[in-house]
Tab-separated table of C-alpha atoms in Angstrom:
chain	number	residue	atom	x	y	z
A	55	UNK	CA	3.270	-1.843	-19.371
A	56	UNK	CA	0.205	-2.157	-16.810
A	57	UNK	CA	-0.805	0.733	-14.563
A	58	UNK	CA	-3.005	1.697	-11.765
A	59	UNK	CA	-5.041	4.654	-12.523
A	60	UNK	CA	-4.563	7.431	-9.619
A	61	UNK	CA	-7.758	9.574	-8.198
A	62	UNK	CA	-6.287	11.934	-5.922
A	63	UNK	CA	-7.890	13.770	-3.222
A	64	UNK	CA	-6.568	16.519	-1.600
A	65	UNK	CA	-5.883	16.146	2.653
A	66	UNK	CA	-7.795	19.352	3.355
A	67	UNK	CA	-10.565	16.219	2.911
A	68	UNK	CA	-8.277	13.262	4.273
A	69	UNK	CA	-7.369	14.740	7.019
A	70	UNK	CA	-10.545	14.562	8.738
A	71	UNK	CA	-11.673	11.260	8.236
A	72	UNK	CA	-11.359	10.700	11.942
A	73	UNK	CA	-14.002	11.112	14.632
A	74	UNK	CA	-12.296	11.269	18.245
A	75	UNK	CA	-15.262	11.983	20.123
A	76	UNK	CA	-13.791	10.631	23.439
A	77	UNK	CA	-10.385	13.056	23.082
A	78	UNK	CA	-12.477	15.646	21.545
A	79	UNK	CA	-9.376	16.564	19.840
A	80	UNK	CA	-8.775	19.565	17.213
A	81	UNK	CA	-7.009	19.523	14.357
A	82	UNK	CA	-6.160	21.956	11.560
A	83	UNK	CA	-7.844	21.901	8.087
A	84	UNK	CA	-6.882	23.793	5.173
A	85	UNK	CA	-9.133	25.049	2.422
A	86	UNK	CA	-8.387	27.272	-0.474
A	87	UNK	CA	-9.435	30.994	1.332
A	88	UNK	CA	-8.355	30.453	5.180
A	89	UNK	CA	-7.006	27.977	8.071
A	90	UNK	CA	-9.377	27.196	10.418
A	91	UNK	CA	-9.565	24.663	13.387
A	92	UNK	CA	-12.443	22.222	13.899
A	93	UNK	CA	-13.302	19.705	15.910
A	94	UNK	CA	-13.056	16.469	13.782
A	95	UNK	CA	-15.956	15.109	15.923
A	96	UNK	CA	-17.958	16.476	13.444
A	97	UNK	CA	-15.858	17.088	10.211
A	98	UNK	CA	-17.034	13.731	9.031
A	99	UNK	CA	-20.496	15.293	8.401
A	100	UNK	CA	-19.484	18.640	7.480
A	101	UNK	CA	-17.436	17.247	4.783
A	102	UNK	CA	-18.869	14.050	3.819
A	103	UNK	CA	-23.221	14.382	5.139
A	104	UNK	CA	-24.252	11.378	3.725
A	105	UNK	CA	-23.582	8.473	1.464
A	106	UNK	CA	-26.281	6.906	-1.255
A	107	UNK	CA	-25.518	3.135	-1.007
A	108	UNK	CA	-26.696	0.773	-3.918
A	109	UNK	CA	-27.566	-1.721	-2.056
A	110	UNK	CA	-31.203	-1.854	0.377
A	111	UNK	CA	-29.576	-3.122	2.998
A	112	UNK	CA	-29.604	-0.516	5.262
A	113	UNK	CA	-25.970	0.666	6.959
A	114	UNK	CA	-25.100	-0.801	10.253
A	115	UNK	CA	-25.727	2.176	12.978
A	116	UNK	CA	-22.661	4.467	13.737
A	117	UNK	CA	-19.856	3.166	15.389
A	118	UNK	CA	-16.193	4.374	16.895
A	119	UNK	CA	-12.972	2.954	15.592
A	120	UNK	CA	-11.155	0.135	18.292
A	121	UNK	CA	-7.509	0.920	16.152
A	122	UNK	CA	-5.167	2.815	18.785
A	123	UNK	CA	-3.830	5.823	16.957
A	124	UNK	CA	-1.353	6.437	19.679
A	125	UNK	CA	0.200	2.203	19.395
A	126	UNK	CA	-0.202	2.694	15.352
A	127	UNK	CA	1.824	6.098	15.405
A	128	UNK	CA	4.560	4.355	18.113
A	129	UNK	CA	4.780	1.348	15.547
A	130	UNK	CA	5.207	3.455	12.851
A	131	UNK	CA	8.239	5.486	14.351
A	132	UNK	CA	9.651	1.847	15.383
A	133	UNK	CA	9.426	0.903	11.855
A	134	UNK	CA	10.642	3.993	10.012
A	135	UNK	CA	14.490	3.499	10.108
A	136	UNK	CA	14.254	-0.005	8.823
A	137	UNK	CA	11.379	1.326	5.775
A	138	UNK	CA	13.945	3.993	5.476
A	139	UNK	CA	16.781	1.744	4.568
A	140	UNK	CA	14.954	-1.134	2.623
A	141	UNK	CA	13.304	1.379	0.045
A	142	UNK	CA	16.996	2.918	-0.485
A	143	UNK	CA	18.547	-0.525	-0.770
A	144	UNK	CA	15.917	-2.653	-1.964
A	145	UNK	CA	13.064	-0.395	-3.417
A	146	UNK	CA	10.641	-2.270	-1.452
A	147	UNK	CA	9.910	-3.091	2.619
A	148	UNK	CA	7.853	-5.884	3.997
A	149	UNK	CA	7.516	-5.869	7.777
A	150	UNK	CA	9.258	-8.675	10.087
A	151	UNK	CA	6.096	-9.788	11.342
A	152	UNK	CA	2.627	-9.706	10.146
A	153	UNK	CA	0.721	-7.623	13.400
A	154	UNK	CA	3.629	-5.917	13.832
A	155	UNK	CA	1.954	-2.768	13.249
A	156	UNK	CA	-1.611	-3.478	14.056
A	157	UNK	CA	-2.698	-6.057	16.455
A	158	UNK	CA	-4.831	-9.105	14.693
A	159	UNK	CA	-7.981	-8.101	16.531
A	160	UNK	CA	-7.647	-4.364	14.558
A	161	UNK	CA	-6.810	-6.457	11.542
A	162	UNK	CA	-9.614	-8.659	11.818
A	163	UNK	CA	-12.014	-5.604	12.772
A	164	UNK	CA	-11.181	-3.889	9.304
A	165	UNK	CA	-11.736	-7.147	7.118
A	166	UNK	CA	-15.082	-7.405	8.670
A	167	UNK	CA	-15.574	-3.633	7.704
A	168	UNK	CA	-14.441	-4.351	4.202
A	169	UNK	CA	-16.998	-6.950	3.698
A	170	UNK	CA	-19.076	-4.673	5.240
A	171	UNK	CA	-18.641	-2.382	2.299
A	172	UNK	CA	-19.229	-4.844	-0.075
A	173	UNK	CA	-22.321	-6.000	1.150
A	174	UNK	CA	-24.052	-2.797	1.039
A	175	UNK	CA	-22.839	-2.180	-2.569
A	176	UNK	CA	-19.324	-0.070	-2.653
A	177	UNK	CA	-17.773	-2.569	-3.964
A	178	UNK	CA	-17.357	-2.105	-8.290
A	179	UNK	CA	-15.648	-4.511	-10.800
A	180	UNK	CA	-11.903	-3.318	-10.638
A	181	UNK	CA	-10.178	-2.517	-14.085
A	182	UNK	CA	-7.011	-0.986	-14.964
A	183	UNK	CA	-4.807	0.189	-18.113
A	184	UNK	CA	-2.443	-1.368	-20.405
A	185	UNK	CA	-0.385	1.584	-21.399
A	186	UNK	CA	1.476	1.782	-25.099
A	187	UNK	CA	5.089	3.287	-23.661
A	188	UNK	CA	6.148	3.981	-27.540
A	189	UNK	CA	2.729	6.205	-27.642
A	190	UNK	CA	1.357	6.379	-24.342
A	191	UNK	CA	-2.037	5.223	-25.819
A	192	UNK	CA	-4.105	3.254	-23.110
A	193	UNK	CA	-6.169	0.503	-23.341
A	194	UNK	CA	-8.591	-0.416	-20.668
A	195	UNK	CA	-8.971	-3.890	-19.106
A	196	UNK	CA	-11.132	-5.648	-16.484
A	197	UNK	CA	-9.767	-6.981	-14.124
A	198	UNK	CA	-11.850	-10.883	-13.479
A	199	UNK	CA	-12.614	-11.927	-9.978
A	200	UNK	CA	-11.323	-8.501	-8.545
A	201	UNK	CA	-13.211	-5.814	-6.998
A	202	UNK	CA	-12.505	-2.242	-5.210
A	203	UNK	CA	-13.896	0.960	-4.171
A	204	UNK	CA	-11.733	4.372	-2.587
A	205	UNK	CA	-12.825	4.297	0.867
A	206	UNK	CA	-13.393	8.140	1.875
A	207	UNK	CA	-14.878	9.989	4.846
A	208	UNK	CA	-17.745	8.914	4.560
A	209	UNK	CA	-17.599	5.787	5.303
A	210	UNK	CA	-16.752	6.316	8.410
A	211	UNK	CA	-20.043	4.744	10.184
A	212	UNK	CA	-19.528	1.733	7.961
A	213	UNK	CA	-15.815	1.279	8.691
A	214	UNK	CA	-14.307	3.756	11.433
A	215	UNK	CA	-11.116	1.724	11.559
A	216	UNK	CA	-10.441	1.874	7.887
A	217	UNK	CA	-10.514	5.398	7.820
A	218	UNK	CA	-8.844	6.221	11.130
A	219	UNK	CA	-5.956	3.733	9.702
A	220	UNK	CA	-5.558	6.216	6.815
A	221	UNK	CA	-5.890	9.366	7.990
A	222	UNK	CA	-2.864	8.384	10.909
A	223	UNK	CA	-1.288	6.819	8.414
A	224	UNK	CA	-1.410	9.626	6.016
A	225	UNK	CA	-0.558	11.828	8.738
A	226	UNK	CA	2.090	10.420	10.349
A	227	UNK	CA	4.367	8.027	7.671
A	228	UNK	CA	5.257	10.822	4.982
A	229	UNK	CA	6.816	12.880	7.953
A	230	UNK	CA	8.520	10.178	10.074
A	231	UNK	CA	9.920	8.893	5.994
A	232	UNK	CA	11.263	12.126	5.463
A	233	UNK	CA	13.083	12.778	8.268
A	234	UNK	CA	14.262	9.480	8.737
A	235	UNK	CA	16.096	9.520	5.229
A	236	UNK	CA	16.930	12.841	5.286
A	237	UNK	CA	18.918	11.659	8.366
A	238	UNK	CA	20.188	8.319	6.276
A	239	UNK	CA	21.141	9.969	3.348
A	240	UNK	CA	23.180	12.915	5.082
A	241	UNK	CA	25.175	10.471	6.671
A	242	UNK	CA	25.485	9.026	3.610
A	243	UNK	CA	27.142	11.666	1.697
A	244	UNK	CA	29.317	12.663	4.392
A	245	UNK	CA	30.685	9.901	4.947
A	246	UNK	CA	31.245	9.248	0.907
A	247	UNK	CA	32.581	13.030	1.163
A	248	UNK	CA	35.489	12.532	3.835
A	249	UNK	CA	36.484	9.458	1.893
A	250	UNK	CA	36.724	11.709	-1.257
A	251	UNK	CA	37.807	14.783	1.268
A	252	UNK	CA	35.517	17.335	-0.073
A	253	UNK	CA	32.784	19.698	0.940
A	254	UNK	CA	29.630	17.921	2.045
A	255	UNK	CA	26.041	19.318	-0.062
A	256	UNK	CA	23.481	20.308	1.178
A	257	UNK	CA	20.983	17.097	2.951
A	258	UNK	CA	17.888	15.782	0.923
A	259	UNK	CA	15.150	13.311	1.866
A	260	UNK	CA	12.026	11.085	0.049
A	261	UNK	CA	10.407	14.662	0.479
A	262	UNK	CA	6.995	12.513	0.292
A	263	UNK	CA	3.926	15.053	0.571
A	264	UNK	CA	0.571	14.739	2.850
A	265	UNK	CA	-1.027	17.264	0.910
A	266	UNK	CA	-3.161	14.545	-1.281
A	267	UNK	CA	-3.442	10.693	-1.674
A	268	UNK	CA	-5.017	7.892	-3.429
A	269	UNK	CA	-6.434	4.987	-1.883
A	270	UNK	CA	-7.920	1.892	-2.645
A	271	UNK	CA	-9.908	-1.525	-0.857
A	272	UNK	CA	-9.535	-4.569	-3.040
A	273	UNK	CA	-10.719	-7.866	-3.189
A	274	UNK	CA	-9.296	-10.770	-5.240
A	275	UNK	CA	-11.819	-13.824	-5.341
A	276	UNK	CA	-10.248	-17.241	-4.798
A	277	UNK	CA	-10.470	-19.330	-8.357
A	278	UNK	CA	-7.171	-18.401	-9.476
A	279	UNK	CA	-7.774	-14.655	-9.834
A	280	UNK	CA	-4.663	-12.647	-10.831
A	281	UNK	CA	-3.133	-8.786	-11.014
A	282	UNK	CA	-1.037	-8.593	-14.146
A	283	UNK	CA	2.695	-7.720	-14.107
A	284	UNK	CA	2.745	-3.784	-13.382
A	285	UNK	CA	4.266	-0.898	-12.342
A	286	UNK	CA	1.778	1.350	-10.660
A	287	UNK	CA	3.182	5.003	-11.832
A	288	UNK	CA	4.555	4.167	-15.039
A	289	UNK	CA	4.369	7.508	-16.502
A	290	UNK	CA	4.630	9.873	-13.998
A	291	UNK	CA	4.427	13.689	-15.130
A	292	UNK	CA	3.766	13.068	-18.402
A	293	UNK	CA	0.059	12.274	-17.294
A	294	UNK	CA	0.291	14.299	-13.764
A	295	UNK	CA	0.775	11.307	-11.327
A	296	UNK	CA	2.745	12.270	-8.814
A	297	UNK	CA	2.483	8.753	-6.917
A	298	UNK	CA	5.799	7.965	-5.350
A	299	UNK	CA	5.327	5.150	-2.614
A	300	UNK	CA	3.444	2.475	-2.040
A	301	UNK	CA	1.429	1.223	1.072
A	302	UNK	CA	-0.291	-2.065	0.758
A	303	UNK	CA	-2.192	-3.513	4.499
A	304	UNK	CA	-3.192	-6.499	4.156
A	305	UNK	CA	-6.785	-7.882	5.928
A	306	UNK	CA	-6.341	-11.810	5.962
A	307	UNK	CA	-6.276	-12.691	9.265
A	308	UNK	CA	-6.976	-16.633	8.449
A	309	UNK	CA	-4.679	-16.925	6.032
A	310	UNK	CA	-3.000	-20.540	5.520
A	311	UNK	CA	-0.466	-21.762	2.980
A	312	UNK	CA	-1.598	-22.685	-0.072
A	313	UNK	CA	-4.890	-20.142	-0.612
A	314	UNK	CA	-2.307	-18.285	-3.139
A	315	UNK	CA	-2.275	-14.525	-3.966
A	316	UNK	CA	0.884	-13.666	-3.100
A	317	UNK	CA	2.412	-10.449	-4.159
A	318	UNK	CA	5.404	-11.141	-6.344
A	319	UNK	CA	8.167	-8.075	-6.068
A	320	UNK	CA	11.145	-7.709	-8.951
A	321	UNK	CA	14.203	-6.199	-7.477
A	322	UNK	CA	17.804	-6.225	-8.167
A	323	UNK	CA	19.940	-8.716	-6.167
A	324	UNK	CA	21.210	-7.318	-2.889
A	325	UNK	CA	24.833	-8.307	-1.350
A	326	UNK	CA	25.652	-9.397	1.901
A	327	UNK	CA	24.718	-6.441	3.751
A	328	UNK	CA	20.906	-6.707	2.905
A	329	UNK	CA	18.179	-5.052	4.744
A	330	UNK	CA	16.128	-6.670	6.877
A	331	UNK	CA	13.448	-7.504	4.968
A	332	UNK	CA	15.153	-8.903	2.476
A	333	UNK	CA	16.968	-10.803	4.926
A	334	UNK	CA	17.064	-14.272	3.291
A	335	UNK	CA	17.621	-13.308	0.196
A	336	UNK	CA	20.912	-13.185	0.305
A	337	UNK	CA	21.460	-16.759	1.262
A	338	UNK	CA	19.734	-18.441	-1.764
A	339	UNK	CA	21.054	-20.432	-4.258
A	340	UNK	CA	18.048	-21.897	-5.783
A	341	UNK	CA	14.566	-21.057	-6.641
A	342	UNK	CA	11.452	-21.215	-4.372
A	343	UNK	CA	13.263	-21.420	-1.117
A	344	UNK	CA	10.522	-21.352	2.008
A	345	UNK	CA	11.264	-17.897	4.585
A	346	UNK	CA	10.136	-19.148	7.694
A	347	UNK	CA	7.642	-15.840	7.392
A	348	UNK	CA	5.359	-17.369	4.436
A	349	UNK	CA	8.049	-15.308	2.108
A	350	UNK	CA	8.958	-17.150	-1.057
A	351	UNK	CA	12.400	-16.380	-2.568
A	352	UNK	CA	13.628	-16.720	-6.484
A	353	UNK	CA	17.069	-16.320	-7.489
A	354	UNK	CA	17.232	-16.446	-10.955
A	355	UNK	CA	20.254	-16.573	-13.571
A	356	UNK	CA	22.282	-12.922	-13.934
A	357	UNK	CA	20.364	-11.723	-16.919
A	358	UNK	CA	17.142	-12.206	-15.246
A	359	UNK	CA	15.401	-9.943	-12.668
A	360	UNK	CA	15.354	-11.459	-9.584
A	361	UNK	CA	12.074	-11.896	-7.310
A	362	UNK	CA	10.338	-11.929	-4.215
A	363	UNK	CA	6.807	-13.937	-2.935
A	364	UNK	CA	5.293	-12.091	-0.413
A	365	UNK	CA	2.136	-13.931	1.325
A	366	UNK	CA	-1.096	-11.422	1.997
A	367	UNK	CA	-1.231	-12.322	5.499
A	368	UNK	CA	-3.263	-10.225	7.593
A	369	UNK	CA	-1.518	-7.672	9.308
A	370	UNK	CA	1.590	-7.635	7.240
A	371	UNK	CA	2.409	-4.016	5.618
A	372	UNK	CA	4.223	-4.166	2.063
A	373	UNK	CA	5.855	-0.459	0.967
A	374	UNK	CA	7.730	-0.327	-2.497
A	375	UNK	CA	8.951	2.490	-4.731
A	376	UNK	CA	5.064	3.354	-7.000
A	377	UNK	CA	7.061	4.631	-10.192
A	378	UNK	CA	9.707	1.777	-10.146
A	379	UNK	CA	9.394	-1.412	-8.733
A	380	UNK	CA	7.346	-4.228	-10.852
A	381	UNK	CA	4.985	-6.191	-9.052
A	382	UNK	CA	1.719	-8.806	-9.865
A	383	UNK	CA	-0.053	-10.861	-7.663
A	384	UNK	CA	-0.151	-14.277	-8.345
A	385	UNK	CA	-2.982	-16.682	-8.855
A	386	UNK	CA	-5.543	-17.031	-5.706
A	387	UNK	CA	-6.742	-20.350	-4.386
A	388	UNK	CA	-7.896	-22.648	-7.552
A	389	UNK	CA	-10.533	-24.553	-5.695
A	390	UNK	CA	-13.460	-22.367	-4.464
A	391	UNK	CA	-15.180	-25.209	-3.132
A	392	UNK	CA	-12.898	-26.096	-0.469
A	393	UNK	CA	-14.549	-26.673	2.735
A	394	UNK	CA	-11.957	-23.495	4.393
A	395	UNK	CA	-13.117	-21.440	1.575
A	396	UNK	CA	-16.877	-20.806	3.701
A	397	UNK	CA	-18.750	-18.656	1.510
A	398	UNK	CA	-21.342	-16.505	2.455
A	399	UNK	CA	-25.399	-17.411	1.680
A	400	UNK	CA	-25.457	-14.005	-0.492
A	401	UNK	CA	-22.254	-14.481	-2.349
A	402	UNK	CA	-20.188	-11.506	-0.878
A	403	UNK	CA	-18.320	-12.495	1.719
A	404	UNK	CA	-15.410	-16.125	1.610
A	405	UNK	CA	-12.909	-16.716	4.189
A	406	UNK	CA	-10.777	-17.182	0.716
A	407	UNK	CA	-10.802	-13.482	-0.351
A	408	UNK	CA	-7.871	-11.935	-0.458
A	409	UNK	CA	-8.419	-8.017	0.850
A	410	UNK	CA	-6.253	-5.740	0.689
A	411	UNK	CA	-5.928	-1.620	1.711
A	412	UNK	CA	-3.834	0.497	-0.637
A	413	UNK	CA	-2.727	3.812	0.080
A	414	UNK	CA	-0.389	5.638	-2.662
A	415	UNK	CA	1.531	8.780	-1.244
A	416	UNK	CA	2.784	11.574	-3.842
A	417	UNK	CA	6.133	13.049	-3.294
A	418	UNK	CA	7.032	16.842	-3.386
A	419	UNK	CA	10.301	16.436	-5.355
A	420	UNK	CA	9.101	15.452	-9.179
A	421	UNK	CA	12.384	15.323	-10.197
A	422	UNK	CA	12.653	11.842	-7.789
A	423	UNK	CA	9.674	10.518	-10.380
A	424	UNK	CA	11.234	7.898	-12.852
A	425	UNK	CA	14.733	9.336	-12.194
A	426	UNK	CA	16.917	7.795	-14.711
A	427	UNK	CA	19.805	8.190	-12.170
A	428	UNK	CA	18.146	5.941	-9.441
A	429	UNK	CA	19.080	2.234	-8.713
A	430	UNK	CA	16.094	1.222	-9.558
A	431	UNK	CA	15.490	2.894	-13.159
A	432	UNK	CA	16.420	-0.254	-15.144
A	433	UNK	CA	14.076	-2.485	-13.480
A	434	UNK	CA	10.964	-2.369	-15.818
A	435	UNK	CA	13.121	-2.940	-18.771
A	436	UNK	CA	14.840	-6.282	-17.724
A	437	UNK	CA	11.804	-7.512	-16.228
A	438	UNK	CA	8.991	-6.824	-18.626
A	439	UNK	CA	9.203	-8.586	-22.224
């Protein structure tokens, strides 16, 4: 079984990232002695004073982020009751549309902020583990044609949108998830309690926690570049990964069909009553259907694990269950000297990359983590060999 090594970071850190010099707004921070309140027009330097980049390029001067926390916290409330009802039915959530959530000119801001990144040398080899599940022994891999770095603070002068995008996100999604299902599931039970005409229990919820995070920025090369088949918190406690849930933005704004890397989702098959984002699943017969949304469909025999294709399309946000659901992306473009493919004079920048923004976010209740009880818990073993 594959994973995806954490590096957590407490929010005391995360929670800054953002400069709002024009709002001049305050926010709390807590550190290990006291609470305190501080402007975060400067908690990007307190925290994070300077950066030693690889490269000799020198950084691009300071600049303020164009995303509009207030629209990206609206979307996200919009959104929550559907995320909500996909990751208890399906394990997974794809929005409807890809700027649903972010507008393509944000979306096309951050891409040019990733490359950015890359071009002054954040950018390392990626790699990940093959992990023994008889032994837990792991075995390091690299990962060809894929690269990454954890965007942090600071960064922020490099790529202000990146980091104002996670620090909202971070502060706003593992609230508006929790009290959205804790809503959900209550309704749940009762209503499975008056059937059964007993006592209703007492409410629960994804109890997902902003008090650290993980994050990475990849980018897959076209010339048929892959992520292996993997589960991203296979073992959970046993190691101290607390990952629960998975947030994957994707930065393609040109994408077209055909320049590959889709994200390839095993899930159980739904009935009628599907969520939305599984919409068209229900409907298929036979394998490789077309959604009309770039969104491939597989519907394999009964002992198989069925499938979803999910195109990287810029703007399009992709949540799924970190310690359960199987994923891989799937080969990028084969022919790197297409014409569309426009590669940079110094190498690090192709209209064909495939970027994507990955934040993991750790839940509070550890005995959610690999819960032998949930839906999901049999989905590695019928879908790995």
């Amino acid at each position: 079984m594959w994973a995806v090594q954490p590096s957590f970071r407490n929010v005391a850190a995360a929670a800054p990232f953002v400069r709002m010099a024009a709002k001049a707004t305050t926010v709390t921070t807590t550190n290990t002695n006291t609470n305190t309140n501080t402007n975060t027009n400067a908690l990007c330097r307190i925290l994070h004073p300077c950066r030693t980049y690889s490269s000799s390029q020198p950084p691009s001067p300071p600049r303020e982020a164009i995303l509009d926390m207030e629209s990206f916290q609206t979307s996200l409330a919009q959104h929550a009751p559907s995320i909500t009802q996909s990751l208890l039915d399906d394990g997974y959530y794809c929005t409807p549309h890809p700027y649903s959530i972010l507008p393509r000119s944000t979306i096309q801001t951050m891409r040019h902020q990733s490359i950015h990144l890359r071009q002054i040398g954040r950018f390392e080899p990626s790699w990940s583990e093959k992990i023994d599940v008889s032994t837990g022994q792991a075995t390091r891999f690299d990962k060809e044609g894929v690269f990454a770095c954890e965007p942090d603070g600071r960064d922020y002068d490099i790529a202000p949108d990146l980091i104002t995008y996670m620090s909202v996100l971070l502060q706003t999604l593992p609230e508006l998830l929790n009290r959205s299902s804790s809503s959900s599931l209550s309704s749940s039970k009762s209503n499975h309690l008056d059937e059964e005409h007993e006592q209703p229990s007492s409410s629960s919820s994804f109890h997902l926690s902003a008090t650290s995070f993980n994050a990475k920025l990849a980018v897959t090369s076209p010339g048929g570049s892959v992520y292996p088949l993997h589960i991203d918190n296979p073992q959970g406690l046993s190691v101290g990964d607390t990952r629960k849930l998975t947030c994957i933005l994707y930065l393609n704004p040109d994408y077209q069909p055909g320049d590959g890397g889709e994200l390839r989702i095993y899930h159980h098959q739904n009935g009628p009553q599907s969520s939305s984002s599984s919409r068209n699943e229900t409907t298929t017969t036979t394998k490789d259907d077309d959604d009309d949304d770039g969104t491939v469909i597989a519907a394999p025999s009964d002992d198989e694990c069925h499938y979803i294709d999910l195109t990287p399309e810029g703007g399009k946000m992709v949540l799924f269950w970190s310690d359960e659901i199987p994923h891989e992306v799937l080969p990028t473009a084969p022919d790197v000297d297409d014409p569309h493919n426009n590669v940079s004079e110094d190498n690090t920048s192709s209209l064909l990359d495939r970027y994507a923004l990955t934040v993991w976010i750790p839940t509070e209740n550890l005995q959610s983590l690999h819960n032998p009880q949930s839906k999901f818990a049999t989905l590695g073993d019928t879908t790995f060999p």
